[in-house]
XYZ file of C-alpha atoms in Angstrom:
566
model
C 0.000 0.000 0.000
C 1.337 3.420 -0.983
C 1.801 6.276 1.480
C 0.106 8.601 -0.997
C -3.670 8.906 -1.245
C -5.626 10.740 -3.915
C -8.820 12.758 -3.551
C -10.432 13.253 -6.947
C -13.251 15.742 -7.602
C -15.223 14.749 -10.688
C -18.196 16.244 -12.490
C -17.755 15.294 -16.152
C -15.824 12.963 -18.491
C -16.217 10.078 -16.046
C -14.501 7.626 -18.391
C -11.298 9.669 -18.252
C -11.608 9.991 -14.478
C -11.786 6.201 -14.204
C -8.747 5.802 -16.440
C -6.677 8.197 -14.303
C -7.954 6.655 -11.041
C -6.872 3.202 -12.172
C -3.485 4.643 -13.093
C -3.084 5.840 -9.477
C -4.253 2.577 -7.959
C -1.984 0.532 -10.246
C 0.878 2.016 -8.224
C -0.846 1.260 -4.941
C -2.312 4.729 -4.304
C -5.871 4.600 -2.926
C -8.322 6.988 -4.597
C -11.499 8.472 -3.139
C -13.698 10.007 -5.811
C -16.295 12.682 -5.221
C -18.868 12.994 -7.999
C -20.826 16.243 -8.229
C -24.401 15.714 -7.118
C -25.540 17.427 -10.312
C -24.476 14.300 -12.221
C -27.518 12.103 -12.889
C -28.033 9.163 -10.534
C -28.063 6.643 -13.373
C -24.776 7.955 -14.723
C -23.288 7.979 -11.228
C -24.434 4.397 -10.542
C -22.886 3.159 -13.779
C -19.638 4.904 -12.899
C -19.517 3.330 -9.434
C -20.281 -0.089 -10.902
C -17.501 0.192 -13.515
C -14.973 0.935 -10.743
C -16.258 -1.674 -8.290
C -13.634 -4.281 -9.208
C -10.850 -2.071 -7.843
C -10.709 -2.176 -4.005
C -8.554 0.957 -3.888
C -11.269 3.140 -5.453
C -13.913 4.466 -3.059
C -16.708 7.037 -3.435
C -17.562 9.726 -0.884
C -20.825 11.459 -0.034
C -21.947 13.757 -2.816
C -22.321 17.545 -2.698
C -23.452 20.140 -5.227
C -20.314 21.838 -6.493
C -20.870 25.277 -8.015
C -18.005 27.494 -9.079
C -16.951 29.748 -6.210
C -19.298 27.981 -3.789
C -18.868 26.069 -0.544
C -19.722 22.725 -2.158
C -16.176 22.230 -3.471
C -14.766 22.553 0.065
C -17.428 20.225 1.461
C -16.633 17.677 -1.242
C -12.916 17.853 -0.404
C -13.679 17.422 3.306
C -15.900 14.388 2.768
C -13.493 12.607 0.439
C -10.431 13.411 2.573
C -12.172 12.207 5.746
C -13.066 8.887 4.125
C -9.549 8.471 2.767
C -7.913 9.020 6.160
C -10.358 6.679 7.891
C -10.050 3.769 5.462
C -6.337 3.908 4.616
C -4.174 4.274 7.672
C -0.927 3.913 5.709
C -1.517 7.139 3.791
C 0.923 9.850 4.803
C 0.158 12.532 2.169
C -3.200 13.348 0.571
C -3.154 14.832 -2.928
C -6.215 16.801 -4.080
C -6.899 16.520 -7.810
C -9.748 16.733 -10.280
C -11.067 14.554 -13.045
C -9.233 16.799 -15.489
C -5.842 16.265 -13.805
C -3.279 14.088 -15.545
C -0.147 12.573 -13.914
C 2.888 13.542 -15.982
C 5.544 11.413 -14.273
C 5.534 7.852 -12.944
C 3.554 7.698 -9.709
C 6.479 6.115 -7.864
C 8.509 9.279 -8.439
C 5.855 11.373 -6.697
C 5.617 8.844 -3.859
C 9.367 8.902 -3.361
C 9.479 12.673 -3.604
C 6.928 13.000 -0.792
C 8.601 10.268 1.266
C 11.721 12.424 1.388
C 9.580 15.328 2.634
C 7.364 13.598 5.191
C 6.485 16.724 7.177
C 6.122 19.141 4.257
C 2.713 20.460 3.231
C 2.553 21.607 -0.374
C -0.137 24.272 -0.540
C -0.050 27.696 -2.089
C -0.850 30.000 0.816
C -0.351 33.774 0.718
C -1.920 36.667 2.593
C -4.193 38.990 0.631
C -1.574 41.744 0.540
C 0.840 39.355 -1.189
C -1.643 38.108 -3.777
C -1.371 39.577 -7.269
C -3.443 37.082 -9.232
C -6.981 37.829 -8.020
C -9.390 38.799 -10.782
C -12.603 40.661 -10.003
C -11.553 43.388 -7.582
C -12.241 41.477 -4.343
C -9.263 40.805 -2.086
C -9.806 41.411 1.608
C -13.501 42.019 0.963
C -14.035 38.382 0.070
C -13.345 37.616 3.756
C -15.402 40.440 5.298
C -18.495 40.506 3.055
C -21.221 37.897 2.681
C -21.837 36.269 -0.687
C -25.217 34.538 -0.740
C -25.570 34.916 -4.533
C -23.736 33.108 -7.313
C -21.297 35.259 -9.231
C -21.951 33.278 -12.408
C -25.680 32.595 -12.194
C -26.875 35.681 -10.309
C -24.363 38.326 -11.380
C -26.652 41.349 -10.942
C -27.686 40.289 -7.457
C -24.070 39.499 -6.598
C -22.857 42.942 -7.686
C -25.800 44.750 -6.071
C -25.214 42.977 -2.755
C -21.513 43.900 -2.813
C -22.351 47.550 -3.518
C -24.907 47.560 -0.721
C -22.431 46.198 1.822
C -19.866 48.781 0.751
C -22.371 51.607 1.009
C -23.623 50.562 4.453
C -20.172 49.704 5.759
C -21.219 46.150 6.653
C -18.275 43.965 7.598
C -17.941 40.469 9.048
C -15.413 39.698 11.727
C -12.767 37.108 10.878
C -12.774 34.302 13.514
C -10.245 34.896 16.233
C -6.832 33.454 15.491
C -7.326 33.237 11.714
C -5.252 35.196 9.230
C -6.910 34.851 5.793
C -4.681 33.268 3.170
C -5.308 32.475 -0.472
C -3.868 30.207 -3.131
C -4.479 27.402 -5.586
C -7.081 24.872 -4.478
C -4.865 21.973 -5.607
C -2.882 20.996 -2.529
C -0.977 18.033 -1.115
C -1.176 17.893 2.712
C 0.265 15.570 5.295
C -2.055 13.358 7.341
C -1.129 15.308 10.456
C -2.088 18.704 9.027
C -5.177 17.519 7.162
C -6.565 15.559 10.109
C -5.987 18.551 12.384
C -8.062 20.700 10.045
C -10.864 18.138 9.746
C -10.973 17.353 13.500
C -10.527 20.892 14.808
C -12.912 21.582 17.742
C -13.701 24.944 16.096
C -14.437 23.416 12.719
C -18.125 24.361 12.858
C -17.181 27.974 13.482
C -14.671 27.961 10.668
C -17.024 26.160 8.289
C -19.848 28.589 9.013
C -17.538 31.514 8.375
C -16.068 30.199 5.119
C -19.471 29.264 3.739
C -20.005 32.995 3.205
C -16.521 33.666 1.809
C -16.222 34.187 -1.926
C -14.438 31.232 -3.621
C -13.704 29.403 -0.344
C -11.887 26.526 -2.074
C -9.005 28.981 -2.605
C -8.872 30.088 1.020
C -10.276 27.443 3.435
C -7.404 24.931 3.523
C -4.929 27.663 2.645
C -5.844 29.565 5.831
C -6.284 26.662 8.225
C -3.081 24.932 7.136
C -1.211 27.881 8.626
C -2.578 26.946 12.082
C -1.243 23.396 12.147
C 1.494 22.829 9.596
C 5.048 22.658 10.860
C 6.516 23.168 7.390
C 4.684 24.694 4.438
C 6.058 25.063 0.941
C 3.771 27.670 -0.557
C 3.396 26.065 -3.962
C 1.265 23.492 -5.660
C 2.653 20.300 -7.129
C -0.036 20.558 -9.812
C 0.750 22.515 -12.947
C -2.157 24.853 -13.567
C -2.009 28.039 -15.620
C -4.588 30.796 -15.887
C -5.265 33.458 -18.493
C -5.710 37.176 -17.821
C -9.417 36.624 -17.062
C -8.654 34.046 -14.375
C -9.759 31.084 -16.496
C -7.600 27.948 -16.555
C -5.611 27.130 -19.644
C -6.635 23.820 -21.203
C -3.926 21.457 -22.412
C -4.382 19.696 -25.746
C -2.443 17.085 -27.701
C -0.078 19.648 -29.192
C 1.071 20.589 -25.672
C 2.819 17.246 -25.202
C 6.400 18.530 -25.355
C 5.472 21.591 -23.321
C 4.171 19.435 -20.479
C 7.263 17.245 -20.593
C 9.501 20.282 -20.211
C 7.677 21.403 -17.059
C 9.006 18.505 -14.923
C 5.741 18.715 -12.931
C 4.061 15.684 -11.400
C 0.469 16.509 -12.374
C -1.106 18.890 -14.891
C -4.483 20.533 -14.926
C -6.612 21.153 -16.950
C -6.308 18.463 -19.672
C -8.934 18.150 -22.389
C -10.753 14.869 -22.002
C -10.333 14.084 -25.714
C -6.568 14.661 -25.763
C -5.916 10.997 -26.572
C -2.267 11.579 -27.329
C -1.604 13.083 -23.890
C -3.381 10.288 -22.025
C -1.579 7.687 -24.123
C 1.821 9.310 -23.570
C 1.597 9.889 -19.823
C -0.537 6.991 -18.612
C 0.867 4.130 -20.673
C 4.201 5.217 -22.178
C 6.575 4.944 -19.239
C 9.552 4.866 -21.595
C 8.673 8.395 -22.676
C 8.088 9.647 -19.158
C 9.998 12.660 -17.953
C 13.336 12.284 -16.253
C 13.430 12.780 -12.480
C 13.799 16.455 -11.695
C 12.504 19.096 -9.314
C 9.082 20.344 -10.529
C 9.652 23.675 -12.233
C 6.577 25.166 -13.918
C 8.553 28.394 -14.308
C 10.415 26.774 -17.213
C 7.353 27.197 -19.392
C 6.113 30.515 -17.974
C 7.670 32.374 -20.892
C 5.430 30.544 -23.341
C 2.333 31.260 -21.290
C 3.308 34.909 -20.998
C 3.689 35.027 -24.766
C 0.303 33.347 -25.198
C -1.307 35.877 -22.871
C 0.258 38.745 -24.780
C -0.941 37.267 -28.057
C -4.441 36.857 -26.572
C -4.658 40.413 -25.233
C -2.638 42.315 -27.846
C -2.842 40.038 -30.847
C -0.314 40.605 -33.609
C 0.484 44.109 -34.736
C -1.373 44.893 -37.911
C -3.547 41.764 -37.910
C -7.137 42.517 -36.971
C -9.965 40.182 -36.095
C -13.562 40.600 -35.022
C -12.971 39.721 -31.364
C -9.910 41.955 -30.895
C -9.550 45.348 -32.535
C -6.540 47.510 -31.673
C -6.990 50.535 -29.460
C -5.240 53.771 -30.300
C -4.505 54.309 -26.606
C -2.915 50.959 -25.686
C 0.327 51.194 -27.601
C -0.463 48.339 -29.977
C 1.037 48.524 -33.432
C -1.734 49.400 -35.850
C 0.312 47.924 -38.676
C 2.683 44.991 -38.929
C 5.912 46.561 -40.191
C 7.636 49.971 -40.382
C 6.830 52.109 -43.415
C 7.596 55.650 -44.572
C 5.331 58.485 -45.665
C 6.719 61.412 -47.677
C 4.885 64.678 -48.174
C 6.123 67.405 -50.502
C 9.152 65.513 -51.817
C 7.753 64.805 -55.278
C 6.837 68.482 -55.544
C 10.424 69.521 -54.840
C 12.284 66.734 -56.660
C 11.360 65.654 -60.173
C 12.818 62.135 -59.830
C 12.284 61.499 -56.130
C 10.527 58.116 -56.431
C 13.121 56.329 -58.620
C 15.909 57.946 -56.621
C 14.480 56.651 -53.325
C 14.048 53.168 -54.816
C 17.683 53.060 -55.911
C 18.976 54.521 -52.660
C 17.124 52.212 -50.275
C 15.846 49.184 -52.192
C 12.376 49.839 -50.780
C 9.133 49.577 -52.693
C 8.198 53.178 -53.407
C 4.609 54.039 -54.273
C 3.080 57.230 -55.531
C 0.133 58.897 -53.829
C -1.755 55.917 -52.386
C -4.603 58.174 -51.274
C -5.005 60.354 -54.346
C -8.649 61.079 -55.274
C -8.469 59.126 -58.556
C -6.914 55.833 -57.396
C -4.211 54.274 -55.273
C -1.009 54.828 -57.216
C 0.963 51.666 -56.506
C 4.654 51.474 -57.358
C 5.363 50.312 -60.897
C 1.892 51.520 -61.880
C 0.406 48.235 -60.638
C -3.370 47.964 -60.379
C -3.428 45.060 -57.910
C -0.957 44.588 -55.054
C -0.082 41.654 -52.772
C -3.142 40.041 -51.244
C -5.434 41.162 -54.064
C -5.409 44.784 -52.883
C -7.072 46.870 -55.592
C -6.146 50.411 -56.637
C -9.850 51.325 -56.675
C -10.448 54.611 -54.856
C -13.990 53.533 -53.995
C -12.841 50.345 -52.267
C -9.950 52.136 -50.574
C -12.075 54.983 -49.245
C -14.679 52.624 -47.767
C -12.120 51.826 -45.053
C -8.790 53.603 -45.623
C -7.366 52.303 -42.307
C -7.969 48.710 -43.414
C -6.442 49.548 -46.805
C -3.101 50.682 -45.385
C -3.132 47.908 -42.772
C -3.639 45.229 -45.426
C -0.960 46.748 -47.633
C 1.626 46.659 -44.833
C 0.560 43.204 -43.609
C 0.719 41.615 -47.070
C 4.143 43.125 -47.807
C 5.667 42.775 -44.315
C 9.390 42.269 -44.451
C 9.678 44.701 -47.361
C 9.854 48.416 -46.582
C 6.961 50.349 -48.119
C 7.194 54.063 -48.902
C 4.430 56.213 -50.305
C 3.689 59.848 -51.090
C 1.056 61.946 -49.386
C -0.200 65.501 -49.547
C -3.031 67.895 -48.732
C -4.790 66.958 -51.982
C -5.051 63.333 -50.844
C -7.681 61.676 -48.641
C -7.216 63.258 -45.201
C -9.336 60.725 -43.358
C -6.207 58.609 -42.788
C -4.293 61.303 -40.844
C -5.242 60.217 -37.323
C -4.417 56.598 -38.076
C -0.969 57.538 -39.385
C -0.277 59.778 -36.398
C -1.097 57.029 -33.900
C 0.757 54.215 -35.681
C 4.162 53.601 -34.097
C 5.349 51.951 -37.323
C 4.847 55.103 -39.398
C 7.826 57.331 -40.188
C 6.384 60.540 -41.594
C 8.513 63.183 -43.306
C 6.823 66.426 -44.328
C 8.023 69.479 -46.242
C 5.324 71.987 -45.402
C 4.213 74.350 -48.140
C 5.753 72.222 -50.917
C 2.347 72.153 -52.611
C 3.064 75.773 -53.611
C 5.716 74.522 -56.045
C 3.148 72.583 -58.077
C 0.930 75.657 -58.189
C 3.925 77.795 -59.208
C 4.632 75.469 -62.115
C 0.981 75.121 -63.162
C -0.765 76.933 -65.998
C -3.768 78.019 -63.920
C -5.187 81.529 -63.691
C -3.639 83.350 -60.773
C -7.006 83.885 -59.064
C -7.565 80.134 -59.138
C -4.022 79.557 -57.881
C -4.609 81.863 -54.924
C -7.861 80.094 -53.983
C -6.278 76.660 -54.301
C -3.232 77.733 -52.282
C -5.477 78.950 -49.474
C -7.379 75.633 -49.503
C -4.251 73.464 -49.486
C -2.655 75.495 -46.704
C -5.770 75.156 -44.565
C -5.842 71.374 -45.110
C -2.152 71.007 -44.292
C -2.513 73.133 -41.176
C -5.245 70.844 -39.872
C -3.089 67.823 -40.710
C -0.127 69.244 -38.788
C -2.343 69.856 -35.785
C -3.143 66.117 -35.710
C 0.469 65.061 -36.190
C 1.726 67.385 -33.456
C -0.660 65.914 -30.900
C 1.018 64.878 -27.657
C -0.494 61.408 -28.078
C 0.932 60.817 -31.547
C 3.117 57.691 -31.704
C 4.501 57.974 -35.241
C 8.080 59.105 -35.873
C 7.447 62.510 -37.448
C 9.862 64.998 -39.029
C 8.611 68.347 -40.282
C 10.504 71.012 -42.224
C 9.237 74.152 -43.875
C 10.082 74.367 -47.564
C 12.621 77.137 -46.987
C 14.374 75.105 -44.258
C 14.621 72.037 -46.456
C 16.066 73.718 -49.562
C 18.862 75.271 -47.471
C 20.491 71.836 -46.945
C 18.421 69.235 -48.810
C 20.993 66.441 -48.923
C 21.534 66.510 -45.182
C 17.801 66.022 -44.644
C 17.579 63.340 -47.334
C 20.415 61.351 -45.841
C 18.765 61.495 -42.415
C 15.588 60.086 -43.939
C 17.437 57.317 -45.739
C 19.261 56.436 -42.543
C 15.927 56.087 -40.752
C 14.683 53.662 -43.380
C 17.649 51.403 -42.671
C 18.367 49.944 -46.080
C 19.307 46.236 -45.896
C 22.506 46.762 -47.851
C 25.545 48.932 -47.125
C 26.668 51.088 -49.997
C 27.539 54.749 -50.418
C 24.805 57.100 -51.573
C 26.541 59.048 -54.296
C 23.640 60.359 -56.383
C 21.144 63.001 -55.321
C 17.639 63.625 -56.693
C 17.137 66.516 -59.083
C 15.449 69.559 -57.611
C 12.886 71.312 -59.815
C 13.742 74.766 -61.151
C 12.624 77.304 -58.541
C 13.714 80.397 -60.449
C 11.076 83.038 -59.751
C 9.453 81.056 -56.923
C 10.146 83.818 -54.385
C 8.371 86.368 -56.609
C 5.463 83.936 -56.988
C 5.032 83.737 -53.203
C 5.252 87.527 -52.968
C 2.455 87.826 -55.535
C 0.304 85.519 -53.381
C 0.949 87.796 -50.406
C 0.137 90.871 -52.469
C -3.258 89.392 -53.317
C -4.114 88.634 -49.672
C -3.021 84.996 -49.357
C -0.141 84.518 -46.902
C 1.687 81.188 -47.577
C 3.252 80.919 -44.111
C 3.851 77.150 -44.309
C 6.473 77.600 -47.026
C 8.788 79.531 -44.720
C 10.666 82.694 -45.688
C 11.672 83.140 -49.304
C 13.187 86.243 -50.852
C 12.115 87.372 -54.298
C 15.800 87.450 -55.232
C 16.629 83.895 -54.059
C 18.581 81.729 -56.523
C 18.456 77.927 -56.181
C 20.810 75.266 -57.469
C 18.767 72.507 -59.059
C 21.658 70.041 -58.718
C 21.643 68.798 -55.122
C 25.126 67.741 -54.101
C 25.807 64.892 -51.680
C 28.083 65.264 -48.673
C 31.816 65.527 -49.373
C 32.505 62.152 -47.795
C 30.383 59.166 -48.875
C 27.336 58.612 -46.709
C 26.745 54.966 -45.787
C 23.216 53.749 -45.290
C 23.133 51.968 -41.943
């Protein structure tokens, strides 16, 4: 007869529970099973009958076990009492559920506990040390009453909590108790467990904890502190929870993950994970090597899973999780660059940028007529159409899809005040966007146009108003994009220095000197043009200060020493 006894709480998948129970008893460990009273009598009777040939499997009195209710504690008490009465050789009692699966040979667990005869393994921490509670109730769960079910009677539950807070109603904690909390899956010595079950004050303690919220996480955890001579505040059962406090479920593809944990028992295992049950209950050759249980070895993967569940993947949207502008999530999947005013100032800016960086350079993706893809394509990766109607239905989804379907390749596109402005806020809040703007550059296109001057003045006023509103969005304190802004006059003073800074930000994948500069358009007479706008009542302040006598060199020269793209 083994010195380890198992208490198993079962409410579903009874065939799996029987399989695991027989695995325990095959190593000499007696098992007392508690079956939720909500299970039909006929089903329960069949289950008892199927286990009747094994003398080490017993069944305890049944209780109704609701989540967060007293029934789970009562079930544990009944089964543990029966186990201690019927099997005097048992030295440690291990609480498990029907969804628990032994990961290592039972003899290893028996030997592990035999070397620690006086150690109680139970997670037990005071409320001030607990960081995992979900729902906003820490100390209040011990001082309020909870007559209503949090799951089935949520409105009444919340209303009763608010009422007790408003009236200042508090319950006194029984004298001598310091409330502790922790995982309900414990392994206690006979001495500690029997002291809890036979305590002369048990009725007082039971009556008190019947009104505590989720008592299965605090009853044994608190009372063990009264009697244990040596507590290791940890559970020998591997159980992981998501950010909502729900247990992670292990499936067949978690086989190697569970093996790496070195834990003795895992919860919660899907009852149809045939591969896991086959590997851990019958394949002793593939069992894990003896080692100290260390669930922390796989915490990194669970942390990554939680991040993926809460944040998702940057730039990949789904119905159940849409990114929030205020939570720092990447709205797109990969860095990209936006250039405003550069094609107005440089006649060959797009081919020059392609040669200098190796990026895919597009025209004005948000022009009124259509999305001007690089190479004059009409359809881009992922079947993305250049249709303005489709693009404008959801411009945020358009740019997101473009970046997602071309991730790994740097995308650059042109923008301006004549383009669709609805996308401005999205660009400003996207941490992947690198936005470079030459303000007032739109005046160059007007200067070179063949329009009547009255029409030019009206259009200049409109474009300047649009660009001013755009700059107000981009200069918001909450903007997350990497934004550089120059006035036109500032940029033409040292254009190559600014261009090289932009290229450096893109981070071209190859290292080679940038020896050629783009060709600046002829700005002869541009200063007089701006003065004429001022004379007719339109002040182009976004262009910066230009003199009517300014002379510009259309050949932009690179730095004296070669500039290497990093």
